[in-house]
PDB file of C-alpha atoms in Angstrom:
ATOM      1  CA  UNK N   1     -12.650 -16.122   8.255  1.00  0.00           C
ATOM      2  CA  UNK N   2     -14.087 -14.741   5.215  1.00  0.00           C
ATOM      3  CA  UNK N   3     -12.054 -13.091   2.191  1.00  0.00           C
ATOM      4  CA  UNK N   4     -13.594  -9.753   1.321  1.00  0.00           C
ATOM      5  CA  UNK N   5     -12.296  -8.170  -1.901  1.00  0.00           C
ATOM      6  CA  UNK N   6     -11.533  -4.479  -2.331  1.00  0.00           C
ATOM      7  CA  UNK N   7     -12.001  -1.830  -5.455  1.00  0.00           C
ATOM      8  CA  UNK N   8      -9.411   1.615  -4.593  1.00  0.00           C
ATOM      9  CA  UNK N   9     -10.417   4.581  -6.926  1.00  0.00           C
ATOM     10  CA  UNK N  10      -8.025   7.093  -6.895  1.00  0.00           C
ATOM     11  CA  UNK N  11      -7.981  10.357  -9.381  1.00  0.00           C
ATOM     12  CA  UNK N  12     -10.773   8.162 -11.176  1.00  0.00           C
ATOM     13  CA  UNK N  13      -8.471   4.868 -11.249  1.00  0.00           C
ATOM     14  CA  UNK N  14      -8.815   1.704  -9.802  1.00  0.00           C
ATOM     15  CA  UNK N  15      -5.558   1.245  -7.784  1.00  0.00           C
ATOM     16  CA  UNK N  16      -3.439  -0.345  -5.538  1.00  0.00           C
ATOM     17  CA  UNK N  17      -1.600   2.174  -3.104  1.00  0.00           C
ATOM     18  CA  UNK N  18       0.570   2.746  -0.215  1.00  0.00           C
ATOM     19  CA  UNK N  19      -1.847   3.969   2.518  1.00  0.00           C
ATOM     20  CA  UNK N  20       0.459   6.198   4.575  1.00  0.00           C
ATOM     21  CA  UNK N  21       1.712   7.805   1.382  1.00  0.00           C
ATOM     22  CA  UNK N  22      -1.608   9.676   0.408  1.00  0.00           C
ATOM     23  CA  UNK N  23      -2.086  13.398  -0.062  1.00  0.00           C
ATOM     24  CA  UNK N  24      -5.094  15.035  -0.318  1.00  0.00           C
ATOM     25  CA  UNK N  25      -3.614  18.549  -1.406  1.00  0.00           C
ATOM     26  CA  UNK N  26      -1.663  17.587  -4.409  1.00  0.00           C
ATOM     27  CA  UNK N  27      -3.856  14.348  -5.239  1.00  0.00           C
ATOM     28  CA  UNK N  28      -0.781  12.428  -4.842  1.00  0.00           C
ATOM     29  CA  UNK N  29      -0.373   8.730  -3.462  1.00  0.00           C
ATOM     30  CA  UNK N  30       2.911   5.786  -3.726  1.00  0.00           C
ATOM     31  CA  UNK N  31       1.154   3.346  -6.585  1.00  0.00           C
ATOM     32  CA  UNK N  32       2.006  -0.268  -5.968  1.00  0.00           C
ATOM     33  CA  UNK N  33      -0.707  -0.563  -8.983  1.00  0.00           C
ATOM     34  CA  UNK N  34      -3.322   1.304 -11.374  1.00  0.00           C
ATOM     35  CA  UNK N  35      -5.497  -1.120 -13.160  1.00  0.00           C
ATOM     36  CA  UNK N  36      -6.367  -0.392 -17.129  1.00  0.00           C
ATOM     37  CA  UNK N  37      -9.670  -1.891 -16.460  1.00  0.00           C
ATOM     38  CA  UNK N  38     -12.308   0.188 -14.504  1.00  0.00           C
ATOM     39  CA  UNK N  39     -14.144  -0.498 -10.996  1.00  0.00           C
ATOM     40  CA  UNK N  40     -17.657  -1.570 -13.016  1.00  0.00           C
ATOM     41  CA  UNK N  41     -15.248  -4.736 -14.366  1.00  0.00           C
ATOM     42  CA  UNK N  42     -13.885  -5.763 -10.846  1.00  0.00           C
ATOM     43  CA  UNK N  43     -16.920  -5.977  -9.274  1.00  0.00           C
ATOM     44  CA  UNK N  44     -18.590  -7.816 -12.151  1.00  0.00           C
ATOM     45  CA  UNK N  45     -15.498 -10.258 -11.403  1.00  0.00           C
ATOM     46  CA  UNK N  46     -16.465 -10.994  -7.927  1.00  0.00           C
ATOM     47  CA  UNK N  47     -19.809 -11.390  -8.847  1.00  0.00           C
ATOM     48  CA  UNK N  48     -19.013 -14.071 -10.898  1.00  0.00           C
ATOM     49  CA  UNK N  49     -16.906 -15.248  -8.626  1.00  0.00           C
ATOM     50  CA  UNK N  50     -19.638 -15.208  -5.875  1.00  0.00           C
ATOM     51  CA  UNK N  51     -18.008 -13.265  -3.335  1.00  0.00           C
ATOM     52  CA  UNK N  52     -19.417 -10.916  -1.092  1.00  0.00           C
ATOM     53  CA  UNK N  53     -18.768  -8.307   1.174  1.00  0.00           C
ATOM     54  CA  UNK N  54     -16.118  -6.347  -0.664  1.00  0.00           C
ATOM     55  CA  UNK N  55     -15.238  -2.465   0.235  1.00  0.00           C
ATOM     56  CA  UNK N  56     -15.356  -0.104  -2.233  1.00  0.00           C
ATOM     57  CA  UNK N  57     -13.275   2.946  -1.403  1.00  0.00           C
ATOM     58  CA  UNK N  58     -13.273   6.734  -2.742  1.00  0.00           C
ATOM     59  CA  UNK N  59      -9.663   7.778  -2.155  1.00  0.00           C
ATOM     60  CA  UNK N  60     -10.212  11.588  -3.097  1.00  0.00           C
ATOM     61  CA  UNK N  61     -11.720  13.952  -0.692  1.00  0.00           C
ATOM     62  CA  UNK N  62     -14.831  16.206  -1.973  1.00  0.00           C
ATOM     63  CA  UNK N  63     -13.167  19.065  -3.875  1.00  0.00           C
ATOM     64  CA  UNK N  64     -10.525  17.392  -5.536  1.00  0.00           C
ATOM     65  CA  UNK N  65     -10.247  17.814  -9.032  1.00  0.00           C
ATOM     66  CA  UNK N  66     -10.444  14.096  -9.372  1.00  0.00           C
ATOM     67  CA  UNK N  67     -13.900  13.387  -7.087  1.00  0.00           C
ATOM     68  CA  UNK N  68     -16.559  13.168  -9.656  1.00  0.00           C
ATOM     69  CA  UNK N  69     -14.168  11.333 -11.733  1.00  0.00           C
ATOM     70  CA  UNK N  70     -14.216   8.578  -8.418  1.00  0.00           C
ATOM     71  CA  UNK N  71     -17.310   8.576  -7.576  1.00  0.00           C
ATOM     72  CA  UNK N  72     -18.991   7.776 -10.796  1.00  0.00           C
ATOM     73  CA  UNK N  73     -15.888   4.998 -10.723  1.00  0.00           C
ATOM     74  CA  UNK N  74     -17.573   3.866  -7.434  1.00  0.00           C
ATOM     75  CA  UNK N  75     -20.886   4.065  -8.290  1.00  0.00           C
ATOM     76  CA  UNK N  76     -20.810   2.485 -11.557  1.00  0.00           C
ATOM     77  CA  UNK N  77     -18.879  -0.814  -9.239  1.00  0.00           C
ATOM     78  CA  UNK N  78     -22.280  -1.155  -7.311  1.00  0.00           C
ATOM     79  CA  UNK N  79     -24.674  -1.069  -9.689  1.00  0.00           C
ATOM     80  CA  UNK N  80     -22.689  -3.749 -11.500  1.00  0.00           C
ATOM     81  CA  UNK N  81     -22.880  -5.882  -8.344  1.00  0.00           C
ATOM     82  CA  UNK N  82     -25.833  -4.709  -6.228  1.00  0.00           C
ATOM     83  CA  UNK N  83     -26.151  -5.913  -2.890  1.00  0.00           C
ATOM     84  CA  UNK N  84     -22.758  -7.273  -3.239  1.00  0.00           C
ATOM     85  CA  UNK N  85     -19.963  -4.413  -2.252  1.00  0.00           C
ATOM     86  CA  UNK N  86     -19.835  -2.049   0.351  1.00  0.00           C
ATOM     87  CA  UNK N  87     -18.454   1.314  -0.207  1.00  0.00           C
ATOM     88  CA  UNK N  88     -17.205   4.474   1.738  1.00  0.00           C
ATOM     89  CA  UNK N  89     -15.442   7.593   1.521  1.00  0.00           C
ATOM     90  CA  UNK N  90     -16.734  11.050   2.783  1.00  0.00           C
ATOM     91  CA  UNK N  91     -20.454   8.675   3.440  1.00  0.00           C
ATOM     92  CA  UNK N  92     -22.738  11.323   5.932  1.00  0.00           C
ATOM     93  CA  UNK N  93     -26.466  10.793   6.464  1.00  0.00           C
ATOM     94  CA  UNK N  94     -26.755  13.486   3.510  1.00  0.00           C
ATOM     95  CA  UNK N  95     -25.152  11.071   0.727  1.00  0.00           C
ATOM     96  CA  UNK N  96     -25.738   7.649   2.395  1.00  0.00           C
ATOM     97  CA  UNK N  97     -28.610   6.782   0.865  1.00  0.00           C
ATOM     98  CA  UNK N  98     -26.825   7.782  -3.180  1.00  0.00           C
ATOM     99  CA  UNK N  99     -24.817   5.006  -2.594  1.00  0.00           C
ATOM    100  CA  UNK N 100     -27.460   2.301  -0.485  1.00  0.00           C
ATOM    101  CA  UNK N 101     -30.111   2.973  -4.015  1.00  0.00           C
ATOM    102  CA  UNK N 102     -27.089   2.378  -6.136  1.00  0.00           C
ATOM    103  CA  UNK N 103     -26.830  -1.379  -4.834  1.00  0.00           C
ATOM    104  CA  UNK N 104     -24.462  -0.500  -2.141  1.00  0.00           C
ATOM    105  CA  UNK N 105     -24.819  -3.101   1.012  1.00  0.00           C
ATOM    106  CA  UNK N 106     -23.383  -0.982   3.458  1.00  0.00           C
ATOM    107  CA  UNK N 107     -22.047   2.217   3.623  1.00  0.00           C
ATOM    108  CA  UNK N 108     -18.633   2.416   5.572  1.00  0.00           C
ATOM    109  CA  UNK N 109     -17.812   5.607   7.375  1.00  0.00           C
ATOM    110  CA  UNK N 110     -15.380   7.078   9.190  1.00  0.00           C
ATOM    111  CA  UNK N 111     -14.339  11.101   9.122  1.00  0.00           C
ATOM    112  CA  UNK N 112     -18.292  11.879   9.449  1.00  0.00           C
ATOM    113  CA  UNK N 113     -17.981   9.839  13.004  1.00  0.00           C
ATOM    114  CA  UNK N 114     -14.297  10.716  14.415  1.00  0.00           C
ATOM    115  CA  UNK N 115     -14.244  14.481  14.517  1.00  0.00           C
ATOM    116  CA  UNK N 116     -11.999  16.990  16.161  1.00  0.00           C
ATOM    117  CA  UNK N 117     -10.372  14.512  17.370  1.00  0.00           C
ATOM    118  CA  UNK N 118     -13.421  12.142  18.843  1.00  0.00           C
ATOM    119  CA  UNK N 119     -16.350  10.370  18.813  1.00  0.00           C
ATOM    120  CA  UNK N 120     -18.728  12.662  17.272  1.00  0.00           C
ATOM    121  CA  UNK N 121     -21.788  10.740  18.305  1.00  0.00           C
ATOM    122  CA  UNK N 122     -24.123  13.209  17.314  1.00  0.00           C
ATOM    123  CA  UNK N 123     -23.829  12.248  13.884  1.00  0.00           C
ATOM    124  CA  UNK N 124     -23.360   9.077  14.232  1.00  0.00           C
ATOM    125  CA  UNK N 125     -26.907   9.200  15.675  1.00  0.00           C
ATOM    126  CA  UNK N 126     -28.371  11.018  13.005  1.00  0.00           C
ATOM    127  CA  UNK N 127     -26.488   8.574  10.403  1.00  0.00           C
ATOM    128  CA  UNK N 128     -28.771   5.729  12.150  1.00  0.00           C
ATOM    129  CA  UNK N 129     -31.595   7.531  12.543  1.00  0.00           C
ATOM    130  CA  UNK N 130     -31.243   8.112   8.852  1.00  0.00           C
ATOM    131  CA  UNK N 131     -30.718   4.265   7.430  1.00  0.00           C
ATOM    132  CA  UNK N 132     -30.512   1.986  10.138  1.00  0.00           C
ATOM    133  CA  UNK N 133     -27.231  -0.036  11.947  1.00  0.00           C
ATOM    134  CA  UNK N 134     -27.854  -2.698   9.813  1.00  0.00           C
ATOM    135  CA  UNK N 135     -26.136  -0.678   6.758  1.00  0.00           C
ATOM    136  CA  UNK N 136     -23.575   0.722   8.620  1.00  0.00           C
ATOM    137  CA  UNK N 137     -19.583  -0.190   9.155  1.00  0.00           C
ATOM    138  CA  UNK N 138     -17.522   1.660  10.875  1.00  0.00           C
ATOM    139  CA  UNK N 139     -14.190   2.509   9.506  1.00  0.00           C
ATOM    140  CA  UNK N 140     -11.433   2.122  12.511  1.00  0.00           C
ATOM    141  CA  UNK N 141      -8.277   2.047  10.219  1.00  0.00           C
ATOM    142  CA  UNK N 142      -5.259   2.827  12.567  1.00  0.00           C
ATOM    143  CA  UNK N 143      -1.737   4.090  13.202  1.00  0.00           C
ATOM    144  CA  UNK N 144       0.564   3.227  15.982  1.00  0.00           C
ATOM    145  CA  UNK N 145       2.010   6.456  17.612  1.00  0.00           C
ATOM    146  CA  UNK N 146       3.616   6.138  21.348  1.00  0.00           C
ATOM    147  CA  UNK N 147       2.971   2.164  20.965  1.00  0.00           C
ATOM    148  CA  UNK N 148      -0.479   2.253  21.062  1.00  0.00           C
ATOM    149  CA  UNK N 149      -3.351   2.414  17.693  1.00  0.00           C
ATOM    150  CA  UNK N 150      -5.011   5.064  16.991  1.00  0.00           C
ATOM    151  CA  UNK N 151      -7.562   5.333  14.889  1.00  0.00           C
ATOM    152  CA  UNK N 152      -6.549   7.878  12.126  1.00  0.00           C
ATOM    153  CA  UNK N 153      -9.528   9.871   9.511  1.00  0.00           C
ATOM    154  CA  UNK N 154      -9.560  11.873   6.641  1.00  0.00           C
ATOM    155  CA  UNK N 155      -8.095   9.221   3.895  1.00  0.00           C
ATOM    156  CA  UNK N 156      -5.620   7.490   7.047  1.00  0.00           C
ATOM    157  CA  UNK N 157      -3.783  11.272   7.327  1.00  0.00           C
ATOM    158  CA  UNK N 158      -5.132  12.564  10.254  1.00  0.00           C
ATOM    159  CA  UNK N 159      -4.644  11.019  13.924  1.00  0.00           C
ATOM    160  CA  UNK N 160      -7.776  11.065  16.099  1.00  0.00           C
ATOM    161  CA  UNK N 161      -7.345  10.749  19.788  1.00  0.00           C
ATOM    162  CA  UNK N 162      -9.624   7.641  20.226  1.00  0.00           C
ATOM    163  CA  UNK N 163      -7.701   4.179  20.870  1.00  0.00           C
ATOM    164  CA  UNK N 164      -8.375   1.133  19.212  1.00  0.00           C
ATOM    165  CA  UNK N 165      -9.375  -1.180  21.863  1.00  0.00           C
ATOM    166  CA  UNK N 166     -12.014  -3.505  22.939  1.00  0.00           C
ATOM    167  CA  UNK N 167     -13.875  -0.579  24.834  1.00  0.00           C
ATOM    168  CA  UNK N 168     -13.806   1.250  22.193  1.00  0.00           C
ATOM    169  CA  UNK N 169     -15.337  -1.856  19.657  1.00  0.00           C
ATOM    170  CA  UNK N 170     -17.953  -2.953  22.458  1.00  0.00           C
ATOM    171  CA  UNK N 171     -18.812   1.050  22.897  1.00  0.00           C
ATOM    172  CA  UNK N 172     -19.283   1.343  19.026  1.00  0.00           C
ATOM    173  CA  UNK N 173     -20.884  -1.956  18.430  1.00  0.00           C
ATOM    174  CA  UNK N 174     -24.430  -0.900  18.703  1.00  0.00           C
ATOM    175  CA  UNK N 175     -24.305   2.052  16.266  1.00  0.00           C
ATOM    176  CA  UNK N 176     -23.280  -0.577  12.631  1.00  0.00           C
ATOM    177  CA  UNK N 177     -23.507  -3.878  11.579  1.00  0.00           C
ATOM    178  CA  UNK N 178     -19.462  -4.308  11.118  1.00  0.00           C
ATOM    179  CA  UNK N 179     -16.533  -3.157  11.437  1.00  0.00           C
ATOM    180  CA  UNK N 180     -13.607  -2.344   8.702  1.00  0.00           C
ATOM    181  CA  UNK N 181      -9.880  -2.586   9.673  1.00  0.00           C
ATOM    182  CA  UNK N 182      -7.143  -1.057   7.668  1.00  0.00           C
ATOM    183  CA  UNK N 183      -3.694  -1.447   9.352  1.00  0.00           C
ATOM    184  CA  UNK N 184      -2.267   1.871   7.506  1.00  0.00           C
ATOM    185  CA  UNK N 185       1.272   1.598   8.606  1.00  0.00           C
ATOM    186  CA  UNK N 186       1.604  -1.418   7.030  1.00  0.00           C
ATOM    187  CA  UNK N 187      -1.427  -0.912   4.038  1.00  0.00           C
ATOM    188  CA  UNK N 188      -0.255  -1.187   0.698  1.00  0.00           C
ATOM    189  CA  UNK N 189       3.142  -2.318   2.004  1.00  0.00           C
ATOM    190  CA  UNK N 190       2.758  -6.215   1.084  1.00  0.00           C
ATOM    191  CA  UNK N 191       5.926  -7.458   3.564  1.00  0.00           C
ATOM    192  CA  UNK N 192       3.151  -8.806   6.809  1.00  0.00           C
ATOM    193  CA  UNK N 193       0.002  -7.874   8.557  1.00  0.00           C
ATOM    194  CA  UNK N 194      -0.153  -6.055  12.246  1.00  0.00           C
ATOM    195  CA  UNK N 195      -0.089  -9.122  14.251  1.00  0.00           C
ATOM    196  CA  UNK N 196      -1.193  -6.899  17.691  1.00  0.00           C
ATOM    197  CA  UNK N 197      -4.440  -5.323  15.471  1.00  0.00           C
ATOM    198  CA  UNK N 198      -5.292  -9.042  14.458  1.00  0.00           C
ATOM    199  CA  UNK N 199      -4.974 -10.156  18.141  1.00  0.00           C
ATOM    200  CA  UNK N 200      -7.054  -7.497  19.376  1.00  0.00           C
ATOM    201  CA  UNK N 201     -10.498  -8.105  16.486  1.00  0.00           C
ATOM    202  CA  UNK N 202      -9.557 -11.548  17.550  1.00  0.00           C
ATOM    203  CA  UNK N 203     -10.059 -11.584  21.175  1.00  0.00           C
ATOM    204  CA  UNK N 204     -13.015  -9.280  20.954  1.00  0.00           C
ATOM    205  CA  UNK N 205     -15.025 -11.180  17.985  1.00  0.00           C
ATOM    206  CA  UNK N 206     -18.614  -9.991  18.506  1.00  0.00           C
ATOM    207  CA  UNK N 207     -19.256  -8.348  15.106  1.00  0.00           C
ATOM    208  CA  UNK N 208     -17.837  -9.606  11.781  1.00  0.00           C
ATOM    209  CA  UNK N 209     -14.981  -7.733  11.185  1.00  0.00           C
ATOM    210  CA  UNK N 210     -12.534  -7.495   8.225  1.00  0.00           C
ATOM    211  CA  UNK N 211      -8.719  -6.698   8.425  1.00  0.00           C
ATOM    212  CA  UNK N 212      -6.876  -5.170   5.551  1.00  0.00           C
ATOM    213  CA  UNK N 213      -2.945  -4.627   5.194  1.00  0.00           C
ATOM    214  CA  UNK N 214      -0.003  -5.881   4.747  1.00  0.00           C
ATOM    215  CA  UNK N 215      -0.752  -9.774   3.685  1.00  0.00           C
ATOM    216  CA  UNK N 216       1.267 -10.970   1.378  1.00  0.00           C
ATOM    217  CA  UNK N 217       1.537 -15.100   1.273  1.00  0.00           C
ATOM    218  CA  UNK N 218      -0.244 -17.850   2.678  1.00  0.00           C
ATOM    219  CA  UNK N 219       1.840 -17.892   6.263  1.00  0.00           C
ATOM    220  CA  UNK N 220       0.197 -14.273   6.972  1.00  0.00           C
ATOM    221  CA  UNK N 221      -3.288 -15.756   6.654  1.00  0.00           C
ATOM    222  CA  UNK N 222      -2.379 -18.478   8.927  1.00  0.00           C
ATOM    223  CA  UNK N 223      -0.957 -15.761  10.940  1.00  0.00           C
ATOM    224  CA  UNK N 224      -4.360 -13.960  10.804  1.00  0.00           C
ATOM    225  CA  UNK N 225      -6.470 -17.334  11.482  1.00  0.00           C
ATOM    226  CA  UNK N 226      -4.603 -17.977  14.729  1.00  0.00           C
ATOM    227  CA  UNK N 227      -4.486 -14.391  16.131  1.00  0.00           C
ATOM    228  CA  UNK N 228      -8.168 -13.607  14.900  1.00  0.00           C
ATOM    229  CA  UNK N 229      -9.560 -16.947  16.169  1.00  0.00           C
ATOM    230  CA  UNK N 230     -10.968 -17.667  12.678  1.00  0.00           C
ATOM    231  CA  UNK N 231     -13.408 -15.021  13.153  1.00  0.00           C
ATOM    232  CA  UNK N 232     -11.405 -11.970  11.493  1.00  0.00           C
ATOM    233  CA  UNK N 233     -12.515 -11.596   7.422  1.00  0.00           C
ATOM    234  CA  UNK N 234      -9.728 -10.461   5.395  1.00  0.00           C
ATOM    235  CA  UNK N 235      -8.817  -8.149   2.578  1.00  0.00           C
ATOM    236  CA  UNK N 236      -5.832  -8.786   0.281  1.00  0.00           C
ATOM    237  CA  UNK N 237      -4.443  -5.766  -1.858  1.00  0.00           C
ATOM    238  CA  UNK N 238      -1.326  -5.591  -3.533  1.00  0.00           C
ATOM    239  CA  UNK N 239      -0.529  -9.089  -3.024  1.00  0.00           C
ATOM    240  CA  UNK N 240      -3.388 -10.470  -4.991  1.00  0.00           C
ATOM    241  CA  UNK N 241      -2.475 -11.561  -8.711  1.00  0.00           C
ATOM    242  CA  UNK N 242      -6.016  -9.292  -9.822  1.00  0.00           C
ATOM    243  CA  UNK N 243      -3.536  -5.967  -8.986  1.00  0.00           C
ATOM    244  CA  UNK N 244      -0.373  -7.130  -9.877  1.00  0.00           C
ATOM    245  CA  UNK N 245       0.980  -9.441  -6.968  1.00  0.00           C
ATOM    246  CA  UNK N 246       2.337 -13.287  -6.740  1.00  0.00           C
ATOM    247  CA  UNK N 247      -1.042 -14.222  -4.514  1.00  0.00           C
ATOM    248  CA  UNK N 248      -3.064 -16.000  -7.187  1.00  0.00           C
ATOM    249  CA  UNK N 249      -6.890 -15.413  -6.838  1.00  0.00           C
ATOM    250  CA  UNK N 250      -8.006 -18.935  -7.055  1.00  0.00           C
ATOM    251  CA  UNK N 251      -5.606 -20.426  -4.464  1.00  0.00           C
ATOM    252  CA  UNK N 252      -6.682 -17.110  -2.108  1.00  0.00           C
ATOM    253  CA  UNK N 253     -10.557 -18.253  -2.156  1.00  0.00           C
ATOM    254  CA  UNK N 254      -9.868 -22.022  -2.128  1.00  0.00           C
ATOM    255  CA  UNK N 255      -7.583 -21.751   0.663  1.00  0.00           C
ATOM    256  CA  UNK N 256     -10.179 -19.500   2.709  1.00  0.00           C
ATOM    257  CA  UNK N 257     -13.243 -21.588   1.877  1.00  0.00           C
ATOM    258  CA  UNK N 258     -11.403 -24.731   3.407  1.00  0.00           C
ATOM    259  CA  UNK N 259     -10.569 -22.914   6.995  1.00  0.00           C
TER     260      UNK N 259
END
């Protein structure tokens, strides 16, 4: 298990929010937290601090009022920290490589891939063709509906039709060099992770893979070390002391460096 840190722009702002609760139309989004200080000084703060592998995420769709505000938030992160941070957030084989020259590690995509519904894996083809696996992840936040995950695009609002399930990881697997988790119905929510989504990267454990939502003390990363075998990376959010929760930064990383 590896901690991977996370920078949320939203309307230009580095924040902490409730996933579920975004809009696109009106911009609009439940805050847990909105940081004074911009993206360019958190990931100077995990450079320092060494750690690697951290997702930086554009929260407002192309054509909001509030995009080129984000993006330059988002940009100016990775050239603080290149090679450092991943990012994503309406990432196609037209933009990828705006982001990869900026210092961007990966680029982590998900509504170019799941369209209509599906697997669009025409341009998921072209998006390799264009810059390799190797700096590719593969967003496969989910929702429960009917019992079951689905993965879910466009900013966590829209449900695709695609499960999340080891066929689905193993089928995928080829195309990127990870995978990115966000359990949205718990995301931003701080009160316990998705114990069946951490079972499932678990017990499948061929690429790394990072979890995000709902941690929010030390018993839900033991949680997460038992049901991911050790081998699921996690993200902490609101919990963390750096956005306003009781998780303190320096007991997070200690704790994680000793499993």
């Amino acid at each position: 298990m590896e901690f991977r840190p996370c920078i949320d722009i939203h309307n230009g702002k580095v924040k902490q929010i409730i996933g579920k609760s975004l809009q696109d139309g009106q911009d609009k989004a439940g805050e847990n937290f909105v940081s004074g200080r911009d993206a360019a000084f958190y990931a100077n703060f995990y450079k320092k601090s060494g750690i690697k592998g951290g997702h930086v995420i554009l929260l407002n769709p192309k054509g909001s009022m509030y995009y080129e505000d984000t993006k330059a938030q988002a940009l100016s992160a990775l050239r603080a920290y290149p090679g450092g941070l991943q990012v994503g957030g309406g990432i196609s084989e037209e933009n990828a490589m705006e982001y990869l020259d900026a210092g961007a590690s990966h680029v982590i995509v998900t509504s170019h891939v799941f369209r209509n519904g599906r697997i669009e894996y025409g341009n998921l083809k072209k998006l390799v063709n264009k810059i390799g696996k190797k700096q590719i992840v593969l967003d496969l936040s989910c929702r429960r509906r009917n019992g079951e995950y689905y993965i879910v695009t466009d900013r966590w609002q829209a449900y695709t039709d695609v499960r999340l399930e080891e066929e689905v990881l193993e089928d995928l697997s080829v195309y990127c060099d990870e995978f990115l988790v966000h359990a949205v119905d718990v995301e931003g929510m701080a009160e316990g992770i998705e114990e069946p989504v951490a079972a499932l990267l678990g017990g499948w454990g061929k690429l790394p893979v990072t979890y995000a939502g709902g941690v929010h003390n030390f018993d839900d990363l033991e949680k997460l070390k038992a049901l991911g075998k050790n081998r699921v990376n996690v993200t902490i959010g609101s919990a963390l002391d750096l956005f306003g929760g009781k998780m303190k930064w320096e007991e997070v990383v200690s704790y994680i460096n000793r499993i």
